[in-house]
Tab-separated table of C-alpha atoms and ligand atoms in Angstrom:
chain	number	residue	atom	x	y	z
A	291	MET	CA	0.000	0.000	0.000
A	292	SER	CA	1.287	3.433	-0.832
A	293	VAL	CA	2.517	6.288	1.326
A	294	THR	CA	-0.189	8.887	1.673
A	295	HIS	CA	1.911	11.757	2.986
A	296	GLU	CA	5.589	12.607	3.177
A	297	LEU	CA	7.227	15.485	5.014
A	298	THR	CA	10.831	16.464	5.552
A	299	VAL	CA	12.429	17.620	8.771
A	300	ALA	CA	14.850	20.103	7.202
A	301	LEU	CA	18.153	19.905	9.056
A	302	GLY	CA	20.673	20.234	6.231
A	303	ALA	CA	22.718	17.059	5.801
A	304	ARG	CA	20.760	15.490	8.684
A	305	SER	CA	17.347	16.082	7.067
A	306	TYR	CA	14.989	13.142	7.180
A	307	PRO	CA	11.571	12.084	5.939
A	308	ILE	CA	8.440	11.440	7.971
A	309	ARG	CA	6.221	9.034	6.061
A	310	ILE	CA	2.599	8.829	7.145
A	311	GLY	CA	0.090	6.340	5.783
A	312	ASP	CA	-1.911	3.197	6.306
A	313	GLY	CA	-0.118	-0.091	5.678
A	314	LEU	CA	3.468	1.188	5.557
A	315	LEU	CA	4.841	-1.519	7.839
A	316	GLY	CA	4.577	-4.233	5.183
A	317	GLU	CA	7.176	-2.275	3.199
A	318	THR	CA	9.548	-1.442	6.029
A	319	ALA	CA	12.603	-2.839	4.187
A	320	ARG	CA	11.951	-0.655	1.148
A	321	HIS	CA	11.544	2.462	3.290
A	322	LEU	CA	14.829	1.717	5.051
A	323	ALA	CA	16.619	1.145	1.750
A	324	GLU	CA	15.330	4.469	0.443
A	325	VAL	CA	17.202	6.273	3.216
A	326	GLY	CA	20.313	4.166	2.644
A	327	LEU	CA	19.814	1.627	5.466
A	328	THR	CA	20.499	-1.839	4.097
A	329	ARG	CA	21.901	-3.769	7.068
A	330	PRO	CA	19.892	-6.081	9.356
A	331	PRO	CA	18.620	-3.800	12.114
A	332	VAL	CA	18.349	-4.062	15.868
A	333	VAL	CA	14.664	-3.582	16.722
A	334	VAL	CA	13.747	-2.351	20.202
A	335	SER	CA	10.146	-2.855	21.254
A	336	ASP	CA	8.081	-3.682	24.312
A	337	LYS	CA	6.599	-7.028	25.203
A	338	SER	CA	3.010	-6.042	24.329
A	339	VAL	CA	3.817	-4.330	21.039
A	340	ALA	CA	6.197	-7.107	19.958
A	341	ALA	CA	3.291	-9.567	20.187
A	342	THR	CA	1.073	-7.660	17.716
A	343	ALA	CA	0.283	-8.353	14.071
A	344	HIS	CA	1.776	-4.915	13.257
A	345	PHE	CA	5.129	-6.006	14.628
A	346	ARG	CA	4.944	-9.255	12.645
A	347	GLU	CA	4.199	-7.281	9.481
A	348	MET	CA	7.341	-5.168	9.972
A	349	ALA	CA	9.492	-8.195	10.857
A	350	ASP	CA	8.191	-10.166	7.836
A	351	SER	CA	9.080	-7.313	5.528
A	352	LEU	CA	12.628	-7.252	6.892
A	353	GLU	CA	13.000	-11.036	6.769
A	354	GLN	CA	11.759	-11.219	3.187
A	355	ALA	CA	14.421	-8.676	2.237
A	356	GLY	CA	17.131	-10.794	3.893
A	357	LEU	CA	17.402	-8.372	6.834
A	358	ALA	CA	16.277	-10.608	9.710
A	359	PRO	CA	16.230	-8.224	12.683
A	360	ARG	CA	17.676	-8.772	16.120
A	361	VAL	CA	14.675	-8.071	18.386
A	362	LEU	CA	15.279	-6.681	21.882
A	363	VAL	CA	12.214	-6.449	24.082
A	364	VAL	CA	11.661	-4.436	27.271
A	365	PRO	CA	8.697	-4.521	29.679
A	366	PRO	CA	5.932	-2.058	28.771
A	367	GLY	CA	5.788	1.153	30.799
A	368	GLU	CA	7.760	4.188	31.881
A	369	ALA	CA	9.972	2.144	34.247
A	370	SER	CA	11.815	0.758	31.203
A	371	LYS	CA	13.363	4.169	30.552
A	372	SER	CA	16.171	3.232	32.923
A	373	PHE	CA	19.938	2.757	32.978
A	374	GLY	CA	19.301	-0.923	33.739
A	375	GLN	CA	17.327	-1.498	30.524
A	376	LEU	CA	19.705	0.689	28.522
A	377	GLU	CA	22.684	-1.356	29.678
A	378	ARG	CA	20.931	-4.620	28.875
A	379	LEU	CA	19.950	-3.426	25.387
A	380	CYS	CA	23.460	-2.233	24.633
A	381	GLU	CA	25.061	-5.469	25.887
A	382	GLU	CA	22.634	-7.603	23.877
A	383	ALA	CA	23.034	-5.492	20.749
A	384	VAL	CA	26.820	-5.790	20.920
A	385	ALA	CA	26.697	-9.507	21.727
A	386	GLY	CA	24.551	-10.029	18.616
A	387	GLY	CA	27.129	-8.285	16.440
A	388	ILE	CA	26.711	-4.703	15.266
A	389	ASP	CA	28.784	-2.220	13.340
A	390	ARG	CA	28.509	1.487	12.657
A	391	LYS	CA	25.975	0.927	9.869
A	392	THR	CA	23.588	-1.205	11.939
A	393	PRO	CA	20.279	0.670	12.208
A	394	VAL	CA	18.436	0.762	15.533
A	395	ILE	CA	14.653	0.813	15.131
A	396	GLY	CA	12.407	1.951	17.973
A	397	PHE	CA	9.079	0.188	17.334
A	398	GLY	CA	6.333	1.242	19.761
A	399	GLY	CA	5.210	4.198	21.815
A	400	GLY	CA	7.088	7.054	23.434
A	401	VAL	CA	8.868	4.894	26.029
A	402	VAL	CA	10.367	2.583	23.419
A	403	GLY	CA	11.265	5.459	21.093
A	404	ASP	CA	13.003	7.445	23.838
A	405	LEU	CA	14.940	4.419	25.127
A	406	ALA	CA	15.901	3.081	21.687
A	407	GLY	CA	17.005	6.605	20.781
A	408	VAL	CA	19.439	6.764	23.705
A	409	ALA	CA	20.819	3.327	22.767
A	410	ALA	CA	21.256	4.461	19.139
A	411	ALA	CA	22.933	7.672	20.281
A	412	VAL	CA	25.531	5.989	22.479
A	413	LEU	CA	26.204	2.576	20.898
A	414	LEU	CA	29.525	2.790	19.009
A	415	ARG	CA	29.148	6.570	19.578
A	416	GLY	CA	26.098	6.751	17.361
A	417	LEU	CA	24.159	4.376	15.119
A	418	PRO	CA	21.550	5.259	12.487
A	419	PHE	CA	18.172	5.477	14.182
A	420	VAL	CA	14.665	4.883	12.839
A	421	GLN	CA	11.456	5.700	14.655
A	422	VAL	CA	8.426	3.518	13.977
A	423	PRO	CA	5.848	5.041	16.336
A	424	THR	CA	2.725	2.970	16.965
A	425	THR	CA	0.768	5.271	19.295
A	426	LEU	CA	-0.882	8.570	18.408
A	427	LEU	CA	1.245	10.380	20.991
A	428	ALA	CA	4.476	9.042	19.506
A	429	GLN	CA	3.362	9.660	15.907
A	430	VAL	CA	2.544	13.323	16.499
A	431	ASP	CA	5.218	14.219	19.006
A	432	SER	CA	7.876	12.037	20.590
A	433	ALA	CA	9.084	10.239	17.431
A	434	VAL	CA	9.822	13.517	15.652
A	435	GLY	CA	12.618	15.882	16.559
A	436	GLY	CA	15.424	13.737	17.953
A	437	LYS	CA	14.856	14.038	21.697
A	438	THR	CA	15.891	10.803	23.400
A	439	GLY	CA	15.882	10.110	27.115
A	440	ILE	CA	15.757	7.873	30.130
A	441	ASN	CA	14.636	8.757	33.653
A	442	LEU	CA	16.440	9.224	36.947
A	443	LYS	CA	14.945	9.044	40.428
A	444	GLY	CA	15.134	12.829	40.337
A	445	GLY	CA	12.877	13.177	37.294
A	446	LYS	CA	11.874	12.243	33.776
A	447	ASN	CA	14.174	12.451	30.739
A	448	LEU	CA	17.108	13.768	32.745
A	449	VAL	CA	19.600	11.628	30.793
A	450	GLY	CA	19.634	11.666	27.008
A	451	SER	CA	20.738	13.560	23.966
A	452	PHE	CA	19.494	14.945	20.699
A	453	HIS	CA	19.920	12.150	18.156
A	454	GLN	CA	17.819	12.702	15.067
A	455	PRO	CA	16.332	9.666	13.336
A	456	ARG	CA	17.082	8.935	9.677
A	457	LEU	CA	13.423	8.112	9.056
A	458	VAL	CA	10.082	8.271	10.869
A	459	LEU	CA	7.574	5.695	9.634
A	460	ALA	CA	4.128	6.486	11.034
A	461	ASP	CA	1.659	3.787	10.016
A	462	VAL	CA	-1.736	5.063	11.144
A	463	GLY	CA	-3.070	1.503	10.772
A	464	THR	CA	-1.482	0.809	14.173
A	465	LEU	CA	-3.913	3.276	15.778
A	466	ALA	CA	-6.855	0.981	15.013
A	467	THR	CA	-5.796	-1.385	17.804
A	468	LEU	CA	-4.781	1.268	20.336
A	469	PRO	CA	-6.848	1.237	23.568
A	470	PRO	CA	-9.322	4.188	23.417
A	471	ARG	CA	-7.840	5.778	26.528
A	472	GLU	CA	-4.375	5.862	24.950
A	473	LEU	CA	-5.798	7.282	21.746
A	474	ARG	CA	-7.502	10.074	23.706
A	475	ALA	CA	-4.296	10.793	25.607
A	476	GLY	CA	-2.389	11.102	22.315
A	477	TYR	CA	-5.161	13.349	21.010
A	478	ALA	CA	-4.270	15.908	23.686
A	479	GLU	CA	-0.888	16.361	21.969
A	480	VAL	CA	-2.661	16.827	18.623
A	481	VAL	CA	-4.876	19.547	20.113
A	482	LYS	CA	-1.714	21.127	21.533
A	483	TYR	CA	-0.530	22.093	18.025
A	484	GLY	CA	-3.782	23.931	17.339
A	485	LEU	CA	-3.683	25.693	20.688
A	486	LEU	CA	-0.062	26.761	20.510
A	487	GLY	CA	0.136	28.061	16.982
A	488	ASP	CA	-2.586	27.095	14.533
A	489	ALA	CA	-6.120	28.308	15.250
A	490	ASP	CA	-7.331	26.921	11.883
A	491	PHE	CA	-6.132	23.460	12.884
A	492	PHE	CA	-7.950	23.794	16.201
A	493	ALA	CA	-11.149	24.665	14.306
A	494	TRP	CA	-10.536	21.651	12.030
A	495	LEU	CA	-10.216	19.465	15.132
A	496	GLU	CA	-13.458	20.824	16.545
A	497	ALA	CA	-15.127	19.512	13.375
A	498	ASN	CA	-13.086	16.336	12.815
A	499	GLY	CA	-11.807	15.329	16.255
A	500	PRO	CA	-14.830	13.164	17.123
A	501	GLY	CA	-14.465	11.183	13.859
A	502	LEU	CA	-10.739	10.817	14.425
A	503	LEU	CA	-11.320	9.406	17.891
A	504	THR	CA	-13.963	6.953	16.766
A	505	GLY	CA	-11.980	5.538	13.885
A	506	ASP	CA	-11.929	7.673	10.713
A	507	PRO	CA	-8.524	6.673	9.190
A	508	GLU	CA	-8.384	9.671	6.853
A	509	ALA	CA	-8.967	12.093	9.714
A	510	ARG	CA	-6.235	10.298	11.665
A	511	ALA	CA	-3.725	10.531	8.816
A	512	GLU	CA	-4.611	14.210	8.289
A	513	ALA	CA	-4.212	14.998	12.005
A	514	VAL	CA	-0.851	13.185	12.165
A	515	LEU	CA	0.277	15.019	9.013
A	516	ARG	CA	-0.712	18.468	10.277
A	517	SER	CA	0.805	17.832	13.707
A	518	CYS	CA	4.077	16.522	12.236
A	519	ARG	CA	4.229	19.419	9.771
A	520	HIS	CA	3.951	21.834	12.662
A	521	LYS	CA	6.560	20.038	14.728
A	522	ALA	CA	8.942	19.581	11.769
A	523	GLY	CA	8.842	23.337	11.159
A	524	ILE	CA	9.660	24.083	14.778
A	525	VAL	CA	12.470	21.496	14.975
A	526	ALA	CA	14.023	22.812	11.757
A	527	GLU	CA	14.191	26.306	13.290
A	528	ASP	CA	15.136	25.452	16.862
A	529	GLU	CA	16.513	21.917	16.971
A	530	HIS	CA	18.123	22.208	20.417
A	531	GLU	CA	15.441	24.362	22.088
A	532	THR	CA	17.681	27.413	22.324
A	533	THR	CA	15.530	30.207	20.863
A	534	GLY	CA	12.329	29.505	22.778
A	535	LEU	CA	10.408	28.336	19.694
A	536	ARG	CA	10.687	24.616	20.465
A	537	ALA	CA	9.775	25.341	24.081
A	538	LEU	CA	6.253	26.193	22.837
A	539	LEU	CA	5.774	22.437	22.418
A	540	ASN	CA	5.737	22.301	26.205
A	541	LEU	CA	2.355	24.042	26.412
A	542	GLY	CA	0.631	22.497	29.438
A	543	HIS	CA	3.685	20.400	30.284
A	544	THR	CA	4.999	22.194	33.386
A	545	PHE	CA	1.605	21.741	35.036
A	546	GLY	CA	1.236	18.292	33.494
A	547	HIS	CA	4.630	17.012	34.645
A	548	ALA	CA	3.852	18.189	38.185
A	549	LEU	CA	0.577	16.238	38.172
A	550	GLU	CA	2.317	13.165	36.730
A	551	ALA	CA	4.964	13.379	39.471
A	552	LEU	CA	2.244	13.654	42.138
A	553	GLU	CA	0.584	10.546	40.698
A	554	GLY	CA	3.936	8.704	40.834
A	555	TYR	CA	4.109	8.368	36.995
A	556	SER	CA	1.571	5.584	37.402
A	557	GLY	CA	-1.019	4.334	34.953
A	558	ARG	CA	-3.557	6.377	36.943
A	559	LEU	CA	-2.626	9.390	34.860
A	560	LEU	CA	-1.304	9.096	31.323
A	561	HIS	CA	1.096	11.741	30.029
A	562	GLY	CA	-1.424	13.063	27.481
A	563	GLU	CA	-4.130	13.298	30.152
A	564	ALA	CA	-1.786	15.327	32.348
A	565	VAL	CA	-0.993	17.569	29.366
A	566	ALA	CA	-4.714	18.102	28.653
A	567	CYS	CA	-5.304	19.278	32.210
A	568	GLY	CA	-2.064	21.278	32.109
A	569	MET	CA	-3.156	23.103	28.948
A	570	VAL	CA	-6.439	24.089	30.605
A	571	LEU	CA	-4.444	25.394	33.590
A	572	ALA	CA	-2.152	27.359	31.244
A	573	PHE	CA	-5.194	28.943	29.569
A	574	ARG	CA	-6.802	29.602	32.958
A	575	LEU	CA	-3.639	31.346	34.150
A	576	SER	CA	-3.511	33.370	30.935
A	577	VAL	CA	-7.113	34.503	31.478
A	578	ARG	CA	-6.354	35.386	35.081
A	579	LEU	CA	-3.408	37.526	33.953
A	580	GLY	CA	-5.635	39.364	31.469
A	581	LEU	CA	-3.787	37.930	28.484
A	582	CYS	CA	-6.409	35.666	26.944
A	583	PRO	CA	-10.187	35.997	26.399
A	584	GLU	CA	-12.223	33.772	28.712
A	585	SER	CA	-14.213	32.559	25.692
A	586	ASP	CA	-11.031	30.877	24.336
A	587	LEU	CA	-10.530	29.079	27.646
A	588	GLU	CA	-14.123	27.856	27.534
A	589	ARG	CA	-13.775	26.776	23.894
A	590	MET	CA	-10.600	24.714	24.399
A	591	ARG	CA	-11.834	23.332	27.711
A	592	SER	CA	-15.082	22.135	26.234
A	593	HIS	CA	-13.290	20.531	23.258
A	594	LEU	CA	-10.939	18.564	25.516
A	595	ASP	CA	-13.855	17.667	27.794
A	596	ARG	CA	-15.875	16.304	24.863
A	597	ALA	CA	-12.821	14.256	23.859
A	598	GLY	CA	-13.000	12.580	27.277
A	599	LEU	CA	-9.856	14.209	28.687
A	600	PRO	CA	-9.481	15.585	32.243
A	601	VAL	CA	-10.006	19.350	32.192
A	602	SER	CA	-9.505	20.153	35.854
A	603	MET	CA	-7.386	18.722	38.637
A	604	ARG	CA	-10.419	17.246	40.380
A	605	ARG	CA	-11.151	15.198	37.273
A	606	ILE	CA	-7.828	13.481	37.957
A	607	ARG	CA	-8.039	13.151	41.717
A	608	ASN	CA	-11.455	13.578	43.268
A	609	GLU	CA	-10.148	14.856	46.592
A	610	GLY	CA	-8.077	17.442	44.721
A	611	TYR	CA	-4.506	18.606	45.290
A	612	ALA	CA	-3.107	21.118	47.736
A	613	PRO	CA	-2.119	24.028	45.446
A	614	ASP	CA	1.214	24.429	47.266
A	615	THR	CA	2.039	20.785	46.582
A	616	VAL	CA	1.417	21.314	42.869
A	617	LEU	CA	3.479	24.504	42.925
A	618	ASP	CA	6.353	22.735	44.714
A	619	ALA	CA	6.301	19.950	42.128
A	620	MET	CA	6.346	22.575	39.352
A	621	MET	CA	9.401	24.235	40.891
A	622	ARG	CA	11.285	20.935	40.532
A	623	ASP	CA	10.738	20.970	36.747
A	624	LYS	CA	13.970	20.945	34.721
A	625	LYS	CA	12.820	24.137	32.997
A	626	VAL	CA	13.085	26.145	36.222
A	627	GLU	CA	16.066	28.484	35.891
A	628	ASP	CA	17.344	30.701	38.702
A	629	GLY	CA	14.266	29.779	40.726
A	630	ARG	CA	11.934	31.134	38.015
A	631	LEU	CA	9.229	29.051	36.422
A	632	GLY	CA	9.392	28.724	32.650
A	633	LEU	CA	5.788	28.713	31.448
A	634	ILE	CA	4.014	28.695	28.120
A	635	LEU	CA	1.057	31.071	28.221
A	636	VAL	CA	-1.390	32.170	25.521
A	637	ARG	CA	-2.926	35.338	24.118
A	638	GLY	CA	-5.693	33.159	22.704
A	639	ILE	CA	-6.147	29.943	20.773
A	640	GLY	CA	-3.141	29.534	18.442
A	641	ARG	CA	-1.101	32.288	20.136
A	642	ALA	CA	1.297	30.772	22.679
A	643	PHE	CA	4.449	32.379	24.010
A	644	VAL	CA	7.192	31.586	26.529
A	645	THR	CA	7.563	33.563	29.726
A	646	LYS	CA	9.614	33.530	32.908
A	647	ASP	CA	7.740	36.481	34.402
A	648	VAL	CA	4.845	34.835	36.204
A	649	ALA	CA	4.796	35.215	39.973
A	650	PRO	CA	4.273	31.925	41.835
A	651	ALA	CA	1.479	33.712	43.791
A	652	ASP	CA	-0.530	34.081	40.550
A	653	VAL	CA	-0.015	30.408	39.728
A	654	ARG	CA	-1.137	29.494	43.229
A	655	ALA	CA	-4.274	31.664	43.014
A	656	MET	CA	-5.161	30.061	39.681
A	657	LEU	CA	-4.706	26.552	41.150
A	658	VAL	CA	-7.030	27.482	44.038
A	659	GLU	CA	-9.576	28.707	41.479
A	660	ASP	CA	-9.350	25.471	39.471
A	661	GLU	CA	-9.908	23.407	42.624
A	662	ALA	CA	-12.879	25.558	43.610
A	663	LEU	CA	-14.547	25.463	40.208
A	664	THR	CA	-15.061	21.739	40.054
A	665	PRO	CA	-16.627	20.374	43.215
A	666	ALA	CA	-15.737	16.856	44.249
A	667	ALA	CA	-18.124	14.271	42.839
A	668	GLY	CA	-20.543	12.388	45.127
B	857	LIG	N1	8.060	16.873	22.999
B	857	LIG	C1	8.623	18.167	22.982
B	857	LIG	C2	9.759	18.312	22.022
B	857	LIG	O1	10.028	17.419	21.252
B	857	LIG	O2	10.412	19.313	22.023
């Protein structure tokens, strides 16, 4: 089956294609060859994903081309982004025989992509890397842009590097078997692109989001395309997050990471769910500071709500959070510099900007307001 969309992440000699379509996995070997990768790859995946028909389709394509992959599997979940798993992967990859042209493929969601990316970045001081994202979140965000990372006790993604892939192969067919909750969580990152810089895309999502969530493959491919186009443009301009442009992709994330930390990075709160709530809090803070019309807050909040995402802290934890606890967790974010919070705020839908000028007292007052607005259920 043919590629439906192709984009380029324009980084000079390190430019690479993002191919988006339905049924791409059956032609994995051809896609690799087209970017000059013709050696048997090391494939990193997780135990659940490696058992799927999608994985088999990719492996069959490689085997038929005489490129039988070495498959390295980690347990599903955030805990696999660890030095322990990284060491094991590297030892096993080396024991199986690799050289500087051996591609490393990350086949799965964000955890697998981030971990495989670190392995590719450090093995033999850098191997060619390919991202094959199989979740909506990975297809629209984590697989694009070269951020790799593992976690420390002190926080998420504190060890890693920028290591751009040579190819991103986003087969939207894999989304058909994604649990609905994971699809919704990934959808939050799609909405993020509309909210941060593309009001027309947000309006398109208001019309097409419900179809996308219930299974319309064309709407899915279009949403992945538009999200990747947005991200590719940002990465091309600010690859290493130095000008502030790439930081816009963190809309909702400082709040979201704090909530994830307070939930112990457990399955109780998925990253995309935390981001959805965090984006509402960022809009609420922007309204409070007189920067953003309240109608835009209501519009984005109701869209995320209709998509089944948590739009207030009490929708995550019924008994709520102590605002100071949330604020403390935010102050531990790696984007705090000189004791000042780095936040992404908005002047409206599609108009985000970076600031370090928000007083913690304003954040606290907004958190109190959010807690007060949604009474505990029952
Ligand atoms: N996920 C945010 C970034 O890639 O910069």
